[in-house]
Tab-separated table of C-alpha atoms in Angstrom:
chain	number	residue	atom	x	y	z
A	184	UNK	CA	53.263	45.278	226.135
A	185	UNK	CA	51.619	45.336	222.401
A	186	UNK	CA	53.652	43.642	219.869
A	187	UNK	CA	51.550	44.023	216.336
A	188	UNK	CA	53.703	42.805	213.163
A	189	UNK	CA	52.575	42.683	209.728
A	190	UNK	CA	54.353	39.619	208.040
A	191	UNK	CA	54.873	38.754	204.539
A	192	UNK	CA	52.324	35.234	203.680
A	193	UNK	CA	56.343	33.277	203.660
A	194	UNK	CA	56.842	34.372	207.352
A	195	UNK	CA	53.327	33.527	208.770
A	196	UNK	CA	53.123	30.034	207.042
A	197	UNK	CA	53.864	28.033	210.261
A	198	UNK	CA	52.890	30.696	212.781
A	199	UNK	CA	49.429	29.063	213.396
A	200	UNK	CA	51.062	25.419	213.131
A	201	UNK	CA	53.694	26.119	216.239
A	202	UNK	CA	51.848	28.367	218.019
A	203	UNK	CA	47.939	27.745	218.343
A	204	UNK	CA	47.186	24.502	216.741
A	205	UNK	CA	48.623	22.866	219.108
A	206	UNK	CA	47.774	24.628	222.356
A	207	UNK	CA	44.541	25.857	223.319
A	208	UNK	CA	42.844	28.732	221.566
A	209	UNK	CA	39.689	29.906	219.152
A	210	UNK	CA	39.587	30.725	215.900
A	211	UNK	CA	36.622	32.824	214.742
A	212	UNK	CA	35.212	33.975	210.937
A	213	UNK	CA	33.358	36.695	209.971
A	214	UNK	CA	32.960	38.914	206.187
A	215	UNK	CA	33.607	42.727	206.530
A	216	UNK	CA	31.735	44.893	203.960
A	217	UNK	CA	34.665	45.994	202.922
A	218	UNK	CA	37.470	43.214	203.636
A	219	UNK	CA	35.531	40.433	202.679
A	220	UNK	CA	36.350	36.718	204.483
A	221	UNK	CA	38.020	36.965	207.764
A	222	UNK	CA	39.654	34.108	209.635
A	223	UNK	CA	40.677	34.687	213.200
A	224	UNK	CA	42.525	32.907	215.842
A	225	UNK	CA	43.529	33.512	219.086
A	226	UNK	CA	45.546	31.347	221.510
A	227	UNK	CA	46.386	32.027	225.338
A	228	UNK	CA	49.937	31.707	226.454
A	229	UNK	CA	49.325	31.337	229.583
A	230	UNK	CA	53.095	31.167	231.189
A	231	UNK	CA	53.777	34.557	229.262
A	232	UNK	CA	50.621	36.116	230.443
A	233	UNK	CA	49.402	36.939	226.945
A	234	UNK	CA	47.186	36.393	223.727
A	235	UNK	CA	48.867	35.536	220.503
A	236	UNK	CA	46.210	36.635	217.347
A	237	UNK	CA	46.236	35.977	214.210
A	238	UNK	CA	43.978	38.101	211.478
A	239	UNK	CA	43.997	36.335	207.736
A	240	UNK	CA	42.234	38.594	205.067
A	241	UNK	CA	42.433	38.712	201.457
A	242	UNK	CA	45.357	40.562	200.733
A	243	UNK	CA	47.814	39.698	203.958
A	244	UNK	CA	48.195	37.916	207.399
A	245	UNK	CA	48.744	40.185	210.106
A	246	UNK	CA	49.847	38.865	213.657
A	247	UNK	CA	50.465	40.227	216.938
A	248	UNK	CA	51.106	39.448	220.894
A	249	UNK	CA	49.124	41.197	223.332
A	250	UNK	CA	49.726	41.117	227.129
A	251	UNK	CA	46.735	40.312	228.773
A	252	UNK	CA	47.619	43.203	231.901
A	253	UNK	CA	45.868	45.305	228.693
A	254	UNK	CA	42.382	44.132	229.373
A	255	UNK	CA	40.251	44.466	232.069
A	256	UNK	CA	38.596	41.475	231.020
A	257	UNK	CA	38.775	39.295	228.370
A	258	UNK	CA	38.709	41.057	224.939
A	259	UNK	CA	36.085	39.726	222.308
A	260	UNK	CA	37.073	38.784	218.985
A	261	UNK	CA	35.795	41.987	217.448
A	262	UNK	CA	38.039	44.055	219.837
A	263	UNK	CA	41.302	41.876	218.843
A	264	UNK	CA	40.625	42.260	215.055
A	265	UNK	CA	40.662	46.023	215.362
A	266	UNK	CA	43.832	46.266	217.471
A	267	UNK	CA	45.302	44.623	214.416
A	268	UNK	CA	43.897	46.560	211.979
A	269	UNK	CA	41.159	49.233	212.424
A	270	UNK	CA	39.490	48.952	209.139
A	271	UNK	CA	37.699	46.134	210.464
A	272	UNK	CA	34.327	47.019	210.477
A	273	UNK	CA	31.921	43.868	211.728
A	274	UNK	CA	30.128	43.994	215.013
A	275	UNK	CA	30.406	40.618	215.803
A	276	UNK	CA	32.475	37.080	214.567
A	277	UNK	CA	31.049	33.772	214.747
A	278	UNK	CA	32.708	30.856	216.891
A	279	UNK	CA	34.609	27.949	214.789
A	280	UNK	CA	33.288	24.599	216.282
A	281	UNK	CA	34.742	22.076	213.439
A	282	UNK	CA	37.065	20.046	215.095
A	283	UNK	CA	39.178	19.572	212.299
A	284	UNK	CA	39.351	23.400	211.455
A	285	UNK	CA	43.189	23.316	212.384
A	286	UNK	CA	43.941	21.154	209.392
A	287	UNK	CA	41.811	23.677	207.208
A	288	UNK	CA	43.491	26.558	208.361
A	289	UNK	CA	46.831	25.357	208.619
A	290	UNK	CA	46.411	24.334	204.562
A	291	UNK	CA	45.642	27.590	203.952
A	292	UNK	CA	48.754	29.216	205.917
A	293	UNK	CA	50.890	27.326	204.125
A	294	UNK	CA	49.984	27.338	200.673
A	295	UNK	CA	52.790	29.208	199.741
A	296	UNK	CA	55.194	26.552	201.622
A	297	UNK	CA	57.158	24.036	199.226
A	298	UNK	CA	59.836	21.247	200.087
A	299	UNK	CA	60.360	21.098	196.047
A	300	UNK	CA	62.340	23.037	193.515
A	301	UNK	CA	62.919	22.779	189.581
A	302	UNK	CA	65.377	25.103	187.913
A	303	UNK	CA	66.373	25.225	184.149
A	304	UNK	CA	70.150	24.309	182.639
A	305	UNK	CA	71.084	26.125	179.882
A	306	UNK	CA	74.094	25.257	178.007
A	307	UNK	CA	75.735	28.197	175.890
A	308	UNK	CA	79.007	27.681	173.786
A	309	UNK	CA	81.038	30.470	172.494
A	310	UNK	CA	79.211	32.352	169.773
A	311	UNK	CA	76.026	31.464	170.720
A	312	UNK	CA	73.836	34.052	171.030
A	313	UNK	CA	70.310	33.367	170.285
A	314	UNK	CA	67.414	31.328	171.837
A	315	UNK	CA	67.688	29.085	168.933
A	316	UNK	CA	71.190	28.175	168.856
A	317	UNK	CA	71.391	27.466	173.034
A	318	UNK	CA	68.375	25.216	173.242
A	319	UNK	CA	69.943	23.244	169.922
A	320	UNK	CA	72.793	22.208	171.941
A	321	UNK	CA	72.556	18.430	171.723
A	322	UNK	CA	76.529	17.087	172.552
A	323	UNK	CA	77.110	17.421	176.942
A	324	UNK	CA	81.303	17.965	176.991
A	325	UNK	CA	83.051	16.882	179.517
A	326	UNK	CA	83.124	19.859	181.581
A	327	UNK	CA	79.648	20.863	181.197
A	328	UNK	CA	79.376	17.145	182.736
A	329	UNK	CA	81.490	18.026	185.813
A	330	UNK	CA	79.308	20.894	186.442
A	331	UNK	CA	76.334	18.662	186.229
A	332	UNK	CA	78.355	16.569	188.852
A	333	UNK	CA	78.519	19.418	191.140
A	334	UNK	CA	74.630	20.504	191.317
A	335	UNK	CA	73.516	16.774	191.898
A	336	UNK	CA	73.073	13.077	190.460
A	337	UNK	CA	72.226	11.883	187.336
A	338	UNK	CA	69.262	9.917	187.275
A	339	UNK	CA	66.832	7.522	185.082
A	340	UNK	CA	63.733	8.885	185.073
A	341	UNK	CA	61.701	5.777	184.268
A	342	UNK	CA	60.472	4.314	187.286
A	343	UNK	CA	61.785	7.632	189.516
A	344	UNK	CA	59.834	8.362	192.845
A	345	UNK	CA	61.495	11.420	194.070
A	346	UNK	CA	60.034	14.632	193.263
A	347	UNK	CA	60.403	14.807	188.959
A	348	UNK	CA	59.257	18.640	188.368
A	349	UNK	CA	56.520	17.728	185.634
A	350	UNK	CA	58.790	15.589	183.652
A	351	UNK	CA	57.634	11.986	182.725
A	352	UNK	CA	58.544	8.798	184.731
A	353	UNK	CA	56.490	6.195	182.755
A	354	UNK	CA	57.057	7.090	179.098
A	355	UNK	CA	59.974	8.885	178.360
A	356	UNK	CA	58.093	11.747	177.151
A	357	UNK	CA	60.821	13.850	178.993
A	358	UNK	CA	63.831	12.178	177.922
A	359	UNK	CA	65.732	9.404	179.646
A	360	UNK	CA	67.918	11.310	182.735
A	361	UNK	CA	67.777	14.463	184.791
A	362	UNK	CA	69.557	15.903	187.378
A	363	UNK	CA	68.189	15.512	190.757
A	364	UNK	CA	69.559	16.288	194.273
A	365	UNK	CA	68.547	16.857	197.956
A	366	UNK	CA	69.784	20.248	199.877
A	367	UNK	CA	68.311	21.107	203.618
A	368	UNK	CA	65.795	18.764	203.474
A	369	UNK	CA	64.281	20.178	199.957
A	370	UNK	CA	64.364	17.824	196.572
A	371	UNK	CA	64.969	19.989	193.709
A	372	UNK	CA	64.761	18.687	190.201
A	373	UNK	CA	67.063	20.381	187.066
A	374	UNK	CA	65.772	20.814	183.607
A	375	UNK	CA	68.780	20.219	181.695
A	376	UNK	CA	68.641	21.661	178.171
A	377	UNK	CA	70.418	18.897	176.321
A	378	UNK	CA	69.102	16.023	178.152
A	379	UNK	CA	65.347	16.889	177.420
A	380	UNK	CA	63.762	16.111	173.947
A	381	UNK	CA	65.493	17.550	170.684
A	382	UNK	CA	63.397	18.000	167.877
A	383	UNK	CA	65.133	17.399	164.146
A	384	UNK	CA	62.255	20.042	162.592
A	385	UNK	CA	61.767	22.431	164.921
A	386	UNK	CA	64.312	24.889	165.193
A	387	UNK	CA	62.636	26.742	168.257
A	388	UNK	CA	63.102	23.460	170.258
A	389	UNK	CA	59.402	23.967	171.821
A	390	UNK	CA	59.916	20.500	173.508
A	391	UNK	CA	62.391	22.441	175.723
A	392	UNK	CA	61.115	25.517	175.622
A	393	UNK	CA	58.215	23.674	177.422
A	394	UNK	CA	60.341	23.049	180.593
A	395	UNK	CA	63.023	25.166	180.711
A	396	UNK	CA	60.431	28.284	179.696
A	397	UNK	CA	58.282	27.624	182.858
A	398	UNK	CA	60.697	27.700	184.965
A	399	UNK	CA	61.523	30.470	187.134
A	400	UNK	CA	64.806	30.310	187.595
A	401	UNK	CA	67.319	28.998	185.458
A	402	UNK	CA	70.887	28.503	185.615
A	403	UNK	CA	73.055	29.315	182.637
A	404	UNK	CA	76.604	27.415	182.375
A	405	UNK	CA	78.729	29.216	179.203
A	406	UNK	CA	81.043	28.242	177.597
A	407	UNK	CA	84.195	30.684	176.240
A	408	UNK	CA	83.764	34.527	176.594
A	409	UNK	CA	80.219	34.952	174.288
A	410	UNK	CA	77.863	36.773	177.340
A	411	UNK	CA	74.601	35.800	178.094
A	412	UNK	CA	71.717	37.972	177.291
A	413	UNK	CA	68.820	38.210	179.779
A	414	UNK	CA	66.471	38.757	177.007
A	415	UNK	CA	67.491	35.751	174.806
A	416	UNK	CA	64.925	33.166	176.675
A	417	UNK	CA	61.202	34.925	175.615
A	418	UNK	CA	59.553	33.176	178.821
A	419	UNK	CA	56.429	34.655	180.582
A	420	UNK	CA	57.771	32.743	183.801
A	421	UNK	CA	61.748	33.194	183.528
A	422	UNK	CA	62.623	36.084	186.378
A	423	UNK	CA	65.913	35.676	187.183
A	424	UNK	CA	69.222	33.670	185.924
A	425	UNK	CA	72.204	32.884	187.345
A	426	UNK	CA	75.526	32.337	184.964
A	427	UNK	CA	78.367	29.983	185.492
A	428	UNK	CA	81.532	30.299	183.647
A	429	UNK	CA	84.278	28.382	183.723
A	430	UNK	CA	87.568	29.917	183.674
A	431	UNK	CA	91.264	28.324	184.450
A	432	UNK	CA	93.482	30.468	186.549
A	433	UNK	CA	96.483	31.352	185.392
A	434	UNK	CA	98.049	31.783	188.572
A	435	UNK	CA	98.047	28.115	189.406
A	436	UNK	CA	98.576	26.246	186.496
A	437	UNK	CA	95.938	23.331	185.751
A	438	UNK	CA	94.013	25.017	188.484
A	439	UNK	CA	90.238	25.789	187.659
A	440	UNK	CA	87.725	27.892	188.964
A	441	UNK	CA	83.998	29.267	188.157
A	442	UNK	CA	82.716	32.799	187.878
A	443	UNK	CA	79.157	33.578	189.428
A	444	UNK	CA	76.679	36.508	187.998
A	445	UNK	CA	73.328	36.660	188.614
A	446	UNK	CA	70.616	38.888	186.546
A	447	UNK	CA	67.040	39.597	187.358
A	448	UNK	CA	63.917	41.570	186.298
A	449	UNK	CA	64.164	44.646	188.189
A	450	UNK	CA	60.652	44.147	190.676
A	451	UNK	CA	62.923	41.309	191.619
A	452	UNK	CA	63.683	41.893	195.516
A	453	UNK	CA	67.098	41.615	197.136
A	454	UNK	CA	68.446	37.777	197.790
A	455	UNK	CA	70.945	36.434	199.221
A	456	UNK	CA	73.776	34.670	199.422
A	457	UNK	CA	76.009	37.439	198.979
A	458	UNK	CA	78.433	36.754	195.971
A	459	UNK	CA	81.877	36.765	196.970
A	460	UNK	CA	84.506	39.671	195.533
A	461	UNK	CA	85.663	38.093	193.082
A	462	UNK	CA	83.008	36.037	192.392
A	463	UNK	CA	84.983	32.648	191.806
A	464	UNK	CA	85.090	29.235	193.413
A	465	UNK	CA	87.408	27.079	193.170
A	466	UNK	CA	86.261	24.771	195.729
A	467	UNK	CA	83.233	21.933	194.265
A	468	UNK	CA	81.813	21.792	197.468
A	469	UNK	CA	81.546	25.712	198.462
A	470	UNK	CA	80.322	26.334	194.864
A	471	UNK	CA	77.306	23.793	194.990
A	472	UNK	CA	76.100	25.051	198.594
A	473	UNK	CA	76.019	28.814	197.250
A	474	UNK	CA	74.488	27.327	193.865
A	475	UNK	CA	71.386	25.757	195.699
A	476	UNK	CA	71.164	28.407	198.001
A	477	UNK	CA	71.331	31.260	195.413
A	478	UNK	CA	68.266	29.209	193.052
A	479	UNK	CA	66.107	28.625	196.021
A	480	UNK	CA	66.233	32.082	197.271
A	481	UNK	CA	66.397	33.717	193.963
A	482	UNK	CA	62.956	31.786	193.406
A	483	UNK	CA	61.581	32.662	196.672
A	484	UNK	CA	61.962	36.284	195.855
A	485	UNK	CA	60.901	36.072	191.933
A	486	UNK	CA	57.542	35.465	193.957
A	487	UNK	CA	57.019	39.089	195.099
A	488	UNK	CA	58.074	40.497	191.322
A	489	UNK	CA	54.994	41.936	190.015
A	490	UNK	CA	52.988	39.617	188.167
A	491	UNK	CA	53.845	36.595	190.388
A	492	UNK	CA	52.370	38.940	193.071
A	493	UNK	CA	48.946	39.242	191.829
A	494	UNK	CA	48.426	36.102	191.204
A	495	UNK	CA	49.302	35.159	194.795
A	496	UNK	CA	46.637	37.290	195.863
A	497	UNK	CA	43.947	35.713	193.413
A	498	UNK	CA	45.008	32.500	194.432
A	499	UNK	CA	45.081	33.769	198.267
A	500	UNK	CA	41.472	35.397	197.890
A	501	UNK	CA	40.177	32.645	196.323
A	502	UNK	CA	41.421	30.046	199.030
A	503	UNK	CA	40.734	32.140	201.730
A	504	UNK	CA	36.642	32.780	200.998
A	505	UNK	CA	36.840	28.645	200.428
A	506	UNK	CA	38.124	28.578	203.697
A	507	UNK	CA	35.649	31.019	205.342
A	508	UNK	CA	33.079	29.149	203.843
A	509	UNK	CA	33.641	25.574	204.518
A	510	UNK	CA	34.874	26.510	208.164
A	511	UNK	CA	31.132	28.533	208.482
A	512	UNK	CA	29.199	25.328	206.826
A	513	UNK	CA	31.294	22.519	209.235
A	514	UNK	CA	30.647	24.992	212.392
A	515	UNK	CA	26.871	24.810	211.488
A	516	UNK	CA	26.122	21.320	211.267
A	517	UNK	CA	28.671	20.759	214.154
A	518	UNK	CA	25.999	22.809	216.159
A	519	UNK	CA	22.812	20.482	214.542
A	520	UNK	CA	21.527	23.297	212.128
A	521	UNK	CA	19.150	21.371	210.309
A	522	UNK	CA	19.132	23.901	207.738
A	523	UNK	CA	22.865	23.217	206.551
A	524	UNK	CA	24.189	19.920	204.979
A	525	UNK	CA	27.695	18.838	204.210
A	526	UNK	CA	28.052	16.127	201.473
A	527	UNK	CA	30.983	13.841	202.489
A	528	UNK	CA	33.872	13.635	200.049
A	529	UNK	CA	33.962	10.804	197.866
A	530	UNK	CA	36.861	8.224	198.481
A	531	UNK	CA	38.359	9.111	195.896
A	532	UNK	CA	38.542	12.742	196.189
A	533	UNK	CA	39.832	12.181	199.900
A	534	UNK	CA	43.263	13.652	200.770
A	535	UNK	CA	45.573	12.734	203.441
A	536	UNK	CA	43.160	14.757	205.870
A	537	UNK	CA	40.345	12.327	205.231
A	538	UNK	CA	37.100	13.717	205.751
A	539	UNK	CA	38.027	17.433	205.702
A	540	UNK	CA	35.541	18.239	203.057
A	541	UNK	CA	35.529	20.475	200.293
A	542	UNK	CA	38.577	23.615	200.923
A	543	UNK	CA	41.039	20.483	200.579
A	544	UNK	CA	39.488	19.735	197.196
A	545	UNK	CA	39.349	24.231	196.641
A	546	UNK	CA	42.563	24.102	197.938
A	547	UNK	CA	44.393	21.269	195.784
A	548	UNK	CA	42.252	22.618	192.392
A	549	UNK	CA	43.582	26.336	193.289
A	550	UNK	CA	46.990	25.537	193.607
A	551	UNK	CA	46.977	23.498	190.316
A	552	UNK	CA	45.318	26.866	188.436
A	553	UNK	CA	47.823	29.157	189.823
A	554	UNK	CA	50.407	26.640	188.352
A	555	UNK	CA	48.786	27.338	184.771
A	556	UNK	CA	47.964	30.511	185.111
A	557	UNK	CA	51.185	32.360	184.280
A	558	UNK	CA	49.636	33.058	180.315
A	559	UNK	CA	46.787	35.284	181.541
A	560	UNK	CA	49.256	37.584	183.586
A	561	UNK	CA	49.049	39.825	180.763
A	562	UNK	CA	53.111	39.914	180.729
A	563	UNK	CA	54.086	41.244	176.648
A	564	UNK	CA	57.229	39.662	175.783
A	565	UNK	CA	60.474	41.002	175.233
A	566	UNK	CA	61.825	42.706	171.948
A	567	UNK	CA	65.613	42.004	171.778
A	568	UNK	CA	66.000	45.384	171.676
A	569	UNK	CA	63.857	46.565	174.728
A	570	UNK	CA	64.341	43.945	177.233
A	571	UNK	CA	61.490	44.102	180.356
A	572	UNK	CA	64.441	41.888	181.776
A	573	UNK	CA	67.880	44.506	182.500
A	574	UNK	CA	71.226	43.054	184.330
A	575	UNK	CA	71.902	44.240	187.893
A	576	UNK	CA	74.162	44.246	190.553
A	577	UNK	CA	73.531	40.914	193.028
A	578	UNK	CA	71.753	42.775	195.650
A	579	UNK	CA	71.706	41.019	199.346
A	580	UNK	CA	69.306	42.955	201.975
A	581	UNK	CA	71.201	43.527	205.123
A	582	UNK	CA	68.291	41.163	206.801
A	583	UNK	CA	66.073	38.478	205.253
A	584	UNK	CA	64.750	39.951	202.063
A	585	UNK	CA	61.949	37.575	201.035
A	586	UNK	CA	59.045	39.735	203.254
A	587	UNK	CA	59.299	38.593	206.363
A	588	UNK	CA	62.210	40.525	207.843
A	589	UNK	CA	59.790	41.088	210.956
A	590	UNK	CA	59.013	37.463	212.140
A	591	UNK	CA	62.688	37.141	213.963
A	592	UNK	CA	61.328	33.945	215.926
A	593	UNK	CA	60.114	31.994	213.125
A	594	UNK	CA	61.569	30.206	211.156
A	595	UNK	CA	60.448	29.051	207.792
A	596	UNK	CA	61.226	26.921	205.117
A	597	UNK	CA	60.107	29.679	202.662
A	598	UNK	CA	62.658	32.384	204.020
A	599	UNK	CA	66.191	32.505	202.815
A	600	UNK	CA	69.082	30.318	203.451
């Protein structure tokens, strides 16, 4: 039986990892006229009588299992390529002989895979309604501090080791504290408004603006009854927000509970958890596991919005032809071509897979563009009166909605919670 898949790049991160790196197989490059770079693997399972493949081109990863009672004999790369997708055009793929092409490939799978989060912490009070006025908020009161309470711990940041989210540990550039937590094995990091640095002169607060603005997700805890405007916040990066109010119940006196709302640019896809009807918690506990797992996902899908989009496939196109290239070069000398040299890295260029050459070093330098790269998106900003950025109903897909709906045996980090 043929089982072909496409798979969103979240769903194939770790196919490669469990499933061929470990056993044996081949993995095979070629460039298509049209395509460009191609990286192919293929591993036997034997005990299931069947060849698990793995095509990685510019624009997507495509996988698929394919018994062997297909073939007559065994099928060549070429012929596996096209049963996954038949605009492959190249007569022929050349053999990987690096033995340390796993760790190459497997960077390059998961280069959309992180263990770390950083949200933003806005602070509205009744009657504020502009950028200005939220980011000026200097005074934390006491229930804005219980809320803090519930996403995570306070912490110095001088001297911190955990993962800080580009704020300063040595200097107090940043500010003195944070808010930092652990949840399913990720560390995730909060830019809190009013703990970052306040500026006397500046009434845009660009020392916050700085944080909170590259962020992708921010949470927004209000206040009174003033609403929250999706457009306030003019961020290139900002996607989606998720509100916290504070209410007391009058049912139950002294008894307290918060409201949940979530907004989001509309080429923001479905996430999940689903927000209760009505959307209040009155339980700490309950309301920090939906938090964390709302922010995560809601980031994880902010991803496949638009302009985040193509710049994943830049950053994928670029890796990838790194990749191709340095797998081609390794495989050469491997074989004694006298015509192709390698320089070794330098010590102190080295990563953790020591001697794996220059895609580590593409690989490390791409990731760092794409992280500064959000200004050339070519996103205009908002007018308060025509926001890119409209409210909408918390939508939950009725399966995993961050692409990779299809890979039912795999799980990653990167899909929902």
């Amino acid at each position: 039986m043929t089982k072909v898949r496409y798979a969103g790049v979240d769903g194939m991160s770790f196919m490669f990892y469990n499933h061929c790196s470990q056993q044996y197989h081949h993995s095979f490059i070629a460039v298509d006229p049209s395509l460009g770079p191609l990286v192919l693997s293929v591993c036997l399972e034997e005990e299931e009588n069947k060849l698990r493949v793995i095509l990685r081109m510019k624009e997507c990863s495509l996988h698929g299992t394919f018994s062997l009672s297909l073939f007559t004999n065994m099928p060549s790369a070429v012929e596996l390529a096209k049963r996954l997708c038949d605009k492959v055009t190249v007569p022929k793929f050349d053999v990987v002989s690096y033995l340390k092409a796993p760790v190459l490939i497997t960077a390059f799978d998961e280069h959309r895979v992180s263990s770390n989060f950083k949200f933003g912490v806005l602070y509205q009070k009744e009657g504020q309604f502009t950028e200005e006025d939220i980011l000026s908020n200097n005074e934390e009161s006491e229930k804005f501090r219980d809320f803090l309470s519930i996403l995570g711990d306070t912490i110095q940041l001088q001297g911190f080791t955990g993962f800080r989210g580009g704020l300063d540990v040595c200097h107090g550039q940043t500010g003195n504290e944070a808010v930092f937590t652990s949840f399913n094995g990720r560390e995730i990091i909060f830019h809190v408004a009013t703990k970052l640095p306040y500026t006397e002169a500046d009434p845009q607060q660009l020392q916050r603006k700085r944080h909170i603005g590259n962020d992708i997700v921010a949470l927004v805890y209000q206040e009174g009854q003033t609403p929250f405007l999706c457009d306030v916040i003019k961020s290139h990066f900002l996607h989606c927000f998720v509100v916290v109010r504070r209410v007391q119940r009058e049912q139950e006196a002294g008894g307290v509970a918060y409201q949940v709302s979530v907004t989001a640019r509309e080429d923001v896809p479905p996430f999940g958890p689903v927000i209760p009807d009505p959307p209040l918690f009155t339980d700490s506990l309950q309301l920090r596991e939906f938090l964390l797992a709302k922010l995560i996902n809601a980031e994880i899908s902010c991803y496949k919005a638009e302009q985040f989009n193509r710049l994943e496939l830049r950053t994928r196109s670029s890796l990838l032809e790194s990749l191709h290239n340095e797998l081609f070069t390794r495989s050469r000398c491997m074989m004694g071509d006298p015509s192709v040299a390698v320089a070794p890295p330098s010590e102190s260029t080295r990563g953790p897979s020591e001697g794996s050459g220059g895609f580590i070093e593409n690989f490390k330098r791409a990731i760092r563009v794409r992280s500064h790269s959000f200004e050339t998106l070519g996103v205009p900003r908002k007018n308060a009166g025509n926001s890119s950025q409209k409210p909408k109903v918390d939508k939950d897909a009725e399966s995993d909605s961050s692409g990779t709906t299809e890979l039912k045996d795999q799980a990653s980090p990167q899909e929902e919670i």
